[in-house]
């Protein structure tokens, strides 16, 4: 596939998140100047990108931090006017599905109206013809539609998050068709990494497994063990985002592995990667994962973690992305889980080593 020469300046909203960190690395390696749009907070939210801010010589000049918020039109206008980006990757979102049930207005404000503010800012500033936009859409658009899901599958969102992202998707299509904007929706299925936020189920599992392997007497409490997801590596998915913006014409693409695994299976793989095993016993809310030798319960179901509504099993068909973009996921499910467990085992070990004096944790 022929890619255009990189066009210079990329703006990433949601730059401090998992995907923002992987995408920045990819774009810097390709020679882009990367402009990060990030919220100013009282605590630090820059952990995933700190190495880019004060990184190796020369690098810091190509990674520039701008403060702003998707709920604040003025900040979007100011940063867009200043950066004049060639490519915009709109990754900013309240991205947690369970949280969206508790904070539906906040979720819609950022995930749906935030996109309207961004698109209107692009239009008002006269950037429609010069900049290309990636909109972070999601398999949550499909919600109750059964697998396999592709670009033709009906949207039946099951959460305020999914509903807000459906709105954002159609806003993108509307601006593309009404104004000729080069905007592509990447309908990404779940993607994970050691940088995944620790309240998402994969990272919650790998962190707990690492602590259990280190000898902590922890019980991993989970919600729906039967929930099935199509889990890719975030590094592979951000490559698909970039490929979409190198196409002569914008379009919408599913990014997925085509495999589906249950939460229970993720737990098994993670324990295996740490040299542990469990036996599953019981059913429903009584189901537990028991260590065979000691009989100790390592995993239990906590009904308070069930969601008001769950999506159907998720398994994406990325045939269109393969054909048009030449995109394919490179990391297997087993490799992804093993990489996350290795990283969390190392993190637990180094936490243990950073005790500065007896009894006083660093
Ligand atoms: P993430 O780790 O939760 O990162 C979300 C980013 O959005 C963070 O940088 C966060 O900033 C920022 N943000 C939230 N509200 C904002 C606001 N009002 N203004 C400006 N920035 C705001 O998410 P991710 O996993 O990297 O996902 C990236 C995007 O892809 C999201 O839009 C998500 O919905 C979508 N997506 C993700 C997946 C997946 O499996 N990872 C799959 C499909 C789609 P703070 O650091 O300040 O909180
Ligand atoms: O890891 P999760 O919270 O991810 P979810 O809900 O699939 O959403 C993620 O992927 C979407 C892509 O489709 C993104 F759009 C979205 O932004 C986010 O990145 O939950 C995965 C599954 C769910 O079915 C949940 O019910 O795991 C189940 N689960 C079971 N126990 C749990 C838990 N989820 C979480 N977060 N915590 C649990 O203890």
PDB file of N, CA and C and ligand atoms in Angstrom, residues 13-21 37-41 44-46 48 68-72 90-96 106 109-111 134-140 161 165 186-192 195-197 200 231 234 237 241, ligand 1:
ATOM      1  N   UNK A  13      -5.763  14.597  20.828  1.00  0.00           N
ATOM      2  CA  UNK A  13      -6.535  14.854  22.046  1.00  0.00           C
ATOM      3  C   UNK A  13      -6.573  13.530  22.824  1.00  0.00           C
ATOM      4  N   UNK A  14      -6.692  13.627  24.149  1.00  0.00           N
ATOM      5  CA  UNK A  14      -6.600  12.394  24.945  1.00  0.00           C
ATOM      6  C   UNK A  14      -5.174  11.881  24.943  1.00  0.00           C
ATOM      7  N   UNK A  15      -4.227  12.812  24.856  1.00  0.00           N
ATOM      8  CA  UNK A  15      -2.812  12.445  24.700  1.00  0.00           C
ATOM      9  C   UNK A  15      -2.251  11.722  25.921  1.00  0.00           C
ATOM     10  N   UNK A  16      -2.879  11.932  27.087  1.00  0.00           N
ATOM     11  CA  UNK A  16      -2.334  11.325  28.305  1.00  0.00           C
ATOM     12  C   UNK A  16      -2.855   9.907  28.541  1.00  0.00           C
ATOM     13  N   UNK A  17      -3.757   9.439  27.676  1.00  0.00           N
ATOM     14  CA  UNK A  17      -4.323   8.101  27.850  1.00  0.00           C
ATOM     15  C   UNK A  17      -3.438   7.017  27.241  1.00  0.00           C
ATOM     16  N   UNK A  18      -3.907   5.791  27.359  1.00  0.00           N
ATOM     17  CA  UNK A  18      -3.147   4.644  26.816  1.00  0.00           C
ATOM     18  C   UNK A  18      -2.831   4.840  25.326  1.00  0.00           C
ATOM     19  N   UNK A  19      -3.865   5.078  24.525  1.00  0.00           N
ATOM     20  CA  UNK A  19      -3.649   5.168  23.075  1.00  0.00           C
ATOM     21  C   UNK A  19      -2.849   6.408  22.705  1.00  0.00           C
ATOM     22  N   UNK A  20      -3.082   7.494  23.441  1.00  0.00           N
ATOM     23  CA  UNK A  20      -2.339   8.725  23.175  1.00  0.00           C
ATOM     24  C   UNK A  20      -0.846   8.503  23.318  1.00  0.00           C
ATOM     25  N   UNK A  21      -0.464   7.708  24.299  1.00  0.00           N
ATOM     26  CA  UNK A  21       0.966   7.450  24.529  1.00  0.00           C
ATOM     27  C   UNK A  21       1.549   6.594  23.396  1.00  0.00           C
ATOM     28  N   UNK A  37      -2.870  17.482  23.297  1.00  0.00           N
ATOM     29  CA  UNK A  37      -3.939  18.294  23.906  1.00  0.00           C
ATOM     30  C   UNK A  37      -4.343  17.559  25.176  1.00  0.00           C
ATOM     31  N   UNK A  38      -4.080  18.171  26.317  1.00  0.00           N
ATOM     32  CA  UNK A  38      -4.311  17.455  27.578  1.00  0.00           C
ATOM     33  C   UNK A  38      -4.922  18.377  28.613  1.00  0.00           C
ATOM     34  N   UNK A  39      -5.687  17.763  29.510  1.00  0.00           N
ATOM     35  CA  UNK A  39      -6.322  18.547  30.571  1.00  0.00           C
ATOM     36  C   UNK A  39      -5.280  18.998  31.589  1.00  0.00           C
ATOM     37  N   UNK A  40      -5.491  20.198  32.131  1.00  0.00           N
ATOM     38  CA  UNK A  40      -4.645  20.648  33.238  1.00  0.00           C
ATOM     39  C   UNK A  40      -5.347  20.210  34.513  1.00  0.00           C
ATOM     40  N   UNK A  41      -4.676  19.411  35.316  1.00  0.00           N
ATOM     41  CA  UNK A  41      -5.318  18.885  36.529  1.00  0.00           C
ATOM     42  C   UNK A  41      -4.452  19.218  37.740  1.00  0.00           C
ATOM     43  N   UNK A  44      -0.962  14.989  38.744  1.00  0.00           N
ATOM     44  CA  UNK A  44      -0.347  14.798  37.425  1.00  0.00           C
ATOM     45  C   UNK A  44      -1.083  13.723  36.642  1.00  0.00           C
ATOM     46  N   UNK A  45      -1.378  14.018  35.385  1.00  0.00           N
ATOM     47  CA  UNK A  45      -1.965  13.009  34.504  1.00  0.00           C
ATOM     48  C   UNK A  45      -0.987  12.687  33.364  1.00  0.00           C
ATOM     49  N   UNK A  46       0.292  13.039  33.550  1.00  0.00           N
ATOM     50  CA  UNK A  46       1.255  12.940  32.451  1.00  0.00           C
ATOM     51  C   UNK A  46       2.159  11.710  32.544  1.00  0.00           C
ATOM     52  N   UNK A  48       2.092   8.654  31.553  1.00  0.00           N
ATOM     53  CA  UNK A  48       2.353   7.812  30.379  1.00  0.00           C
ATOM     54  C   UNK A  48       3.224   8.508  29.330  1.00  0.00           C
ATOM     55  N   UNK A  68      -5.912  21.983  27.497  1.00  0.00           N
ATOM     56  CA  UNK A  68      -7.255  22.244  27.006  1.00  0.00           C
ATOM     57  C   UNK A  68      -8.199  21.160  27.472  1.00  0.00           C
ATOM     58  N   UNK A  69      -9.459  21.343  27.124  1.00  0.00           N
ATOM     59  CA  UNK A  69     -10.486  20.404  27.585  1.00  0.00           C
ATOM     60  C   UNK A  69     -11.552  20.306  26.500  1.00  0.00           C
ATOM     61  N   UNK A  70     -12.032  19.110  26.244  1.00  0.00           N
ATOM     62  CA  UNK A  70     -13.051  18.918  25.201  1.00  0.00           C
ATOM     63  C   UNK A  70     -14.376  19.583  25.572  1.00  0.00           C
ATOM     64  N   UNK A  71     -14.530  19.973  26.837  1.00  0.00           N
ATOM     65  CA  UNK A  71     -15.755  20.650  27.242  1.00  0.00           C
ATOM     66  C   UNK A  71     -15.596  22.166  27.177  1.00  0.00           C
ATOM     67  N   UNK A  72     -14.466  22.630  26.705  1.00  0.00           N
ATOM     68  CA  UNK A  72     -14.149  24.059  26.706  1.00  0.00           C
ATOM     69  C   UNK A  72     -13.818  24.504  25.277  1.00  0.00           C
ATOM     70  N   UNK A  90      -8.660  12.335  17.462  1.00  0.00           N
ATOM     71  CA  UNK A  90      -9.512  12.679  18.599  1.00  0.00           C
ATOM     72  C   UNK A  90      -9.731  11.459  19.484  1.00  0.00           C
ATOM     73  N   UNK A  91      -8.842  11.314  20.455  1.00  0.00           N
ATOM     74  CA  UNK A  91      -8.891  10.161  21.362  1.00  0.00           C
ATOM     75  C   UNK A  91      -9.496  10.529  22.714  1.00  0.00           C
ATOM     76  N   UNK A  92      -9.696  11.804  22.977  1.00  0.00           N
ATOM     77  CA  UNK A  92     -10.176  12.224  24.298  1.00  0.00           C
ATOM     78  C   UNK A  92     -11.575  11.681  24.551  1.00  0.00           C
ATOM     79  N   UNK A  93     -11.768  11.095  25.695  1.00  0.00           N
ATOM     80  CA  UNK A  93     -13.093  10.597  26.061  1.00  0.00           C
ATOM     81  C   UNK A  93     -13.132  10.201  27.530  1.00  0.00           C
ATOM     82  N   UNK A  94     -14.319  10.294  28.118  1.00  0.00           N
ATOM     83  CA  UNK A  94     -14.601   9.543  29.337  1.00  0.00           C
ATOM     84  C   UNK A  94     -14.826   8.146  28.790  1.00  0.00           C
ATOM     85  N   UNK A  95     -13.848   7.260  28.955  1.00  0.00           N
ATOM     86  CA  UNK A  95     -13.823   6.016  28.172  1.00  0.00           C
ATOM     87  C   UNK A  95     -14.284   4.791  28.947  1.00  0.00           C
ATOM     88  N   UNK A  96     -14.706   4.977  30.185  1.00  0.00           N
ATOM     89  CA  UNK A  96     -15.074   3.800  30.997  1.00  0.00           C
ATOM     90  C   UNK A  96     -16.588   3.561  30.917  1.00  0.00           C
ATOM     91  N   UNK A 106     -21.703  13.911  32.008  1.00  0.00           N
ATOM     92  CA  UNK A 106     -20.276  14.192  31.794  1.00  0.00           C
ATOM     93  C   UNK A 106     -19.761  13.420  30.584  1.00  0.00           C
ATOM     94  N   UNK A 109     -21.071  14.952  27.445  1.00  0.00           N
ATOM     95  CA  UNK A 109     -20.479  16.272  27.226  1.00  0.00           C
ATOM     96  C   UNK A 109     -19.113  16.135  26.537  1.00  0.00           C
ATOM     97  N   UNK A 110     -18.303  15.210  27.023  1.00  0.00           N
ATOM     98  CA  UNK A 110     -16.971  15.038  26.421  1.00  0.00           C
ATOM     99  C   UNK A 110     -17.037  14.211  25.137  1.00  0.00           C
ATOM    100  N   UNK A 111     -17.730  13.066  25.201  1.00  0.00           N
ATOM    101  CA  UNK A 111     -17.621  12.079  24.116  1.00  0.00           C
ATOM    102  C   UNK A 111     -18.484  12.419  22.904  1.00  0.00           C
ATOM    103  N   UNK A 134      -9.062  11.646  12.714  1.00  0.00           N
ATOM    104  CA  UNK A 134      -9.413  10.296  13.165  1.00  0.00           C
ATOM    105  C   UNK A 134     -10.346  10.447  14.354  1.00  0.00           C
ATOM    106  N   UNK A 135     -11.515   9.841  14.290  1.00  0.00           N
ATOM    107  CA  UNK A 135     -12.437   9.850  15.425  1.00  0.00           C
ATOM    108  C   UNK A 135     -12.434   8.464  16.072  1.00  0.00           C
ATOM    109  N   UNK A 136     -12.143   8.438  17.386  1.00  0.00           N
ATOM    110  CA  UNK A 136     -12.054   7.166  18.116  1.00  0.00           C
ATOM    111  C   UNK A 136     -13.452   6.624  18.383  1.00  0.00           C
ATOM    112  N   UNK A 137     -13.957   5.876  17.424  1.00  0.00           N
ATOM    113  CA  UNK A 137     -15.205   5.149  17.637  1.00  0.00           C
ATOM    114  C   UNK A 137     -14.891   3.787  18.265  1.00  0.00           C
ATOM    115  N   UNK A 138     -15.909   3.035  18.517  1.00  0.00           N
ATOM    116  CA  UNK A 138     -15.727   1.868  19.395  1.00  0.00           C
ATOM    117  C   UNK A 138     -16.714   0.747  19.068  1.00  0.00           C
ATOM    118  N   UNK A 139     -16.338  -0.460  19.411  1.00  0.00           N
ATOM    119  CA  UNK A 139     -17.243  -1.598  19.256  1.00  0.00           C
ATOM    120  C   UNK A 139     -18.492  -1.453  20.133  1.00  0.00           C
ATOM    121  N   UNK A 140     -18.425  -0.540  21.126  1.00  0.00           N
ATOM    122  CA  UNK A 140     -19.617  -0.297  21.956  1.00  0.00           C
ATOM    123  C   UNK A 140     -20.769   0.301  21.149  1.00  0.00           C
ATOM    124  N   UNK A 161     -22.139   5.575  27.459  1.00  0.00           N
ATOM    125  CA  UNK A 161     -20.893   5.722  26.689  1.00  0.00           C
ATOM    126  C   UNK A 161     -21.123   5.339  25.230  1.00  0.00           C
ATOM    127  N   UNK A 165     -20.986   7.783  21.927  1.00  0.00           N
ATOM    128  CA  UNK A 165     -20.057   7.506  20.813  1.00  0.00           C
ATOM    129  C   UNK A 165     -20.814   7.317  19.490  1.00  0.00           C
ATOM    130  N   UNK A 186     -12.592   5.170  13.345  1.00  0.00           N
ATOM    131  CA  UNK A 186     -11.987   3.867  13.611  1.00  0.00           C
ATOM    132  C   UNK A 186     -12.845   3.158  14.637  1.00  0.00           C
ATOM    133  N   UNK A 187     -13.528   2.096  14.200  1.00  0.00           N
ATOM    134  CA  UNK A 187     -14.407   1.369  15.135  1.00  0.00           C
ATOM    135  C   UNK A 187     -13.552   0.297  15.804  1.00  0.00           C
ATOM    136  N   UNK A 188     -12.835   0.739  16.835  1.00  0.00           N
ATOM    137  CA  UNK A 188     -11.862  -0.151  17.473  1.00  0.00           C
ATOM    138  C   UNK A 188     -12.547  -1.029  18.526  1.00  0.00           C
ATOM    139  N   UNK A 189     -12.194  -2.309  18.507  1.00  0.00           N
ATOM    140  CA  UNK A 189     -12.595  -3.212  19.579  1.00  0.00           C
ATOM    141  C   UNK A 189     -11.577  -3.041  20.717  1.00  0.00           C
ATOM    142  N   UNK A 190     -11.800  -3.733  21.812  1.00  0.00           N
ATOM    143  CA  UNK A 190     -10.956  -3.501  22.997  1.00  0.00           C
ATOM    144  C   UNK A 190      -9.486  -3.672  22.659  1.00  0.00           C
ATOM    145  N   UNK A 191      -8.682  -2.772  23.193  1.00  0.00           N
ATOM    146  CA  UNK A 191      -7.235  -2.947  23.038  1.00  0.00           C
ATOM    147  C   UNK A 191      -6.537  -2.535  24.323  1.00  0.00           C
ATOM    148  N   UNK A 192      -5.521  -3.278  24.633  1.00  0.00           N
ATOM    149  CA  UNK A 192      -4.935  -3.277  25.965  1.00  0.00           C
ATOM    150  C   UNK A 192      -3.420  -3.179  25.858  1.00  0.00           C
ATOM    151  N   UNK A 195       0.023  -0.170  29.627  1.00  0.00           N
ATOM    152  CA  UNK A 195      -0.379   1.213  29.935  1.00  0.00           C
ATOM    153  C   UNK A 195      -1.881   1.359  30.140  1.00  0.00           C
ATOM    154  N   UNK A 196      -2.606   0.265  30.064  1.00  0.00           N
ATOM    155  CA  UNK A 196      -4.061   0.304  30.232  1.00  0.00           C
ATOM    156  C   UNK A 196      -4.417   0.827  31.622  1.00  0.00           C
ATOM    157  N   UNK A 197      -5.468   1.644  31.694  1.00  0.00           N
ATOM    158  CA  UNK A 197      -5.936   2.143  32.986  1.00  0.00           C
ATOM    159  C   UNK A 197      -6.304   0.983  33.901  1.00  0.00           C
ATOM    160  N   UNK A 200      -9.900  -0.937  34.077  1.00  0.00           N
ATOM    161  CA  UNK A 200     -10.403  -1.810  33.016  1.00  0.00           C
ATOM    162  C   UNK A 200     -10.053  -3.250  33.390  1.00  0.00           C
ATOM    163  N   UNK A 231      -9.866  -8.768  22.172  1.00  0.00           N
ATOM    164  CA  UNK A 231      -8.792  -7.971  22.780  1.00  0.00           C
ATOM    165  C   UNK A 231      -7.563  -7.916  21.882  1.00  0.00           C
ATOM    166  N   UNK A 234      -2.810  -2.370  22.025  1.00  0.00           N
ATOM    167  CA  UNK A 234      -2.978  -0.947  21.671  1.00  0.00           C
ATOM    168  C   UNK A 234      -1.959  -0.508  20.617  1.00  0.00           C
ATOM    169  N   UNK A 237      -3.332  -1.237  17.268  1.00  0.00           N
ATOM    170  CA  UNK A 237      -4.513  -0.425  16.919  1.00  0.00           C
ATOM    171  C   UNK A 237      -4.108   0.994  16.504  1.00  0.00           C
ATOM    172  N   UNK A 241      -4.989   3.458  13.157  1.00  0.00           N
ATOM    173  CA  UNK A 241      -5.476   4.854  13.159  1.00  0.00           C
ATOM    174  C   UNK A 241      -4.694   5.671  12.135  1.00  0.00           C
TER     175      UNK A 241
HETATM  176  P1  LIG B   1      -8.035   6.416  28.176  1.00  0.00           P
HETATM  177  O1  LIG B   1      -6.754   5.751  28.543  1.00  0.00           O
HETATM  178  O2  LIG B   1      -9.166   6.417  29.139  1.00  0.00           O
HETATM  179  O3  LIG B   1      -7.689   7.932  27.791  1.00  0.00           O
HETATM  180  C1  LIG B   1      -8.690   8.896  27.630  1.00  0.00           C
HETATM  181  C2  LIG B   1      -8.021  10.251  27.457  1.00  0.00           C
HETATM  182  O4  LIG B   1      -9.047  11.245  27.302  1.00  0.00           O
HETATM  183  C3  LIG B   1      -7.170  10.697  28.649  1.00  0.00           C
HETATM  184  O5  LIG B   1      -6.026  11.364  28.141  1.00  0.00           O
HETATM  185  C4  LIG B   1      -8.073  11.692  29.360  1.00  0.00           C
HETATM  186  O6  LIG B   1      -7.364  12.693  30.071  1.00  0.00           O
HETATM  187  C5  LIG B   1      -8.733  12.335  28.158  1.00  0.00           C
HETATM  188  N1  LIG B   1      -9.938  13.074  28.484  1.00  0.00           N
HETATM  189  C6  LIG B   1     -11.037  12.643  29.153  1.00  0.00           C
HETATM  190  N2  LIG B   1     -11.928  13.634  29.262  1.00  0.00           N
HETATM  191  C7  LIG B   1     -11.388  14.712  28.642  1.00  0.00           C
HETATM  192  C8  LIG B   1     -11.816  16.049  28.426  1.00  0.00           C
HETATM  193  N3  LIG B   1     -13.016  16.481  28.862  1.00  0.00           N
HETATM  194  N4  LIG B   1     -11.005  16.891  27.754  1.00  0.00           N
HETATM  195  C9  LIG B   1      -9.794  16.483  27.314  1.00  0.00           C
HETATM  196  N5  LIG B   1      -9.323  15.238  27.501  1.00  0.00           N
HETATM  197  C10 LIG B   1     -10.117  14.364  28.155  1.00  0.00           C
HETATM  198  O7  LIG B   1      -8.594   5.836  26.807  1.00  0.00           O
HETATM  199  P2  LIG B   1      -7.848   4.966  25.683  1.00  0.00           P
HETATM  200  O8  LIG B   1      -7.970   3.541  26.048  1.00  0.00           O
HETATM  201  O9  LIG B   1      -6.521   5.564  25.419  1.00  0.00           O
HETATM  202  O10 LIG B   1      -8.840   5.200  24.465  1.00  0.00           O
HETATM  203  C11 LIG B   1      -8.639   6.275  23.549  1.00  0.00           C
HETATM  204  C12 LIG B   1      -9.946   6.561  22.817  1.00  0.00           C
HETATM  205  O11 LIG B   1     -10.354   5.399  22.117  1.00  0.00           O
HETATM  206  C13 LIG B   1     -11.123   6.933  23.700  1.00  0.00           C
HETATM  207  O12 LIG B   1     -11.907   7.860  22.989  1.00  0.00           O
HETATM  208  C14 LIG B   1     -11.894   5.646  23.883  1.00  0.00           C
HETATM  209  O13 LIG B   1     -13.254   5.917  24.136  1.00  0.00           O
HETATM  210  C15 LIG B   1     -11.669   5.002  22.532  1.00  0.00           C
HETATM  211  N6  LIG B   1     -11.663   3.536  22.495  1.00  0.00           N
HETATM  212  C16 LIG B   1     -10.842   2.835  23.317  1.00  0.00           C
HETATM  213  C17 LIG B   1     -10.810   1.450  23.226  1.00  0.00           C
HETATM  214  C18 LIG B   1      -9.914   0.611  24.110  1.00  0.00           C
HETATM  215  O14 LIG B   1     -10.169  -0.592  24.215  1.00  0.00           O
HETATM  216  N7  LIG B   1      -8.868   1.171  24.705  1.00  0.00           N
HETATM  217  C19 LIG B   1     -11.613   0.795  22.277  1.00  0.00           C
HETATM  218  C20 LIG B   1     -12.421   1.561  21.449  1.00  0.00           C
HETATM  219  C21 LIG B   1     -12.418   2.938  21.549  1.00  0.00           C
HETATM  220  P3  LIG B   1      -6.960  12.546  31.631  1.00  0.00           P
HETATM  221  O15 LIG B   1      -5.627  11.842  31.627  1.00  0.00           O
HETATM  222  O16 LIG B   1      -6.867  13.961  32.076  1.00  0.00           O
HETATM  223  O17 LIG B   1      -8.060  11.764  32.297  1.00  0.00           O
END
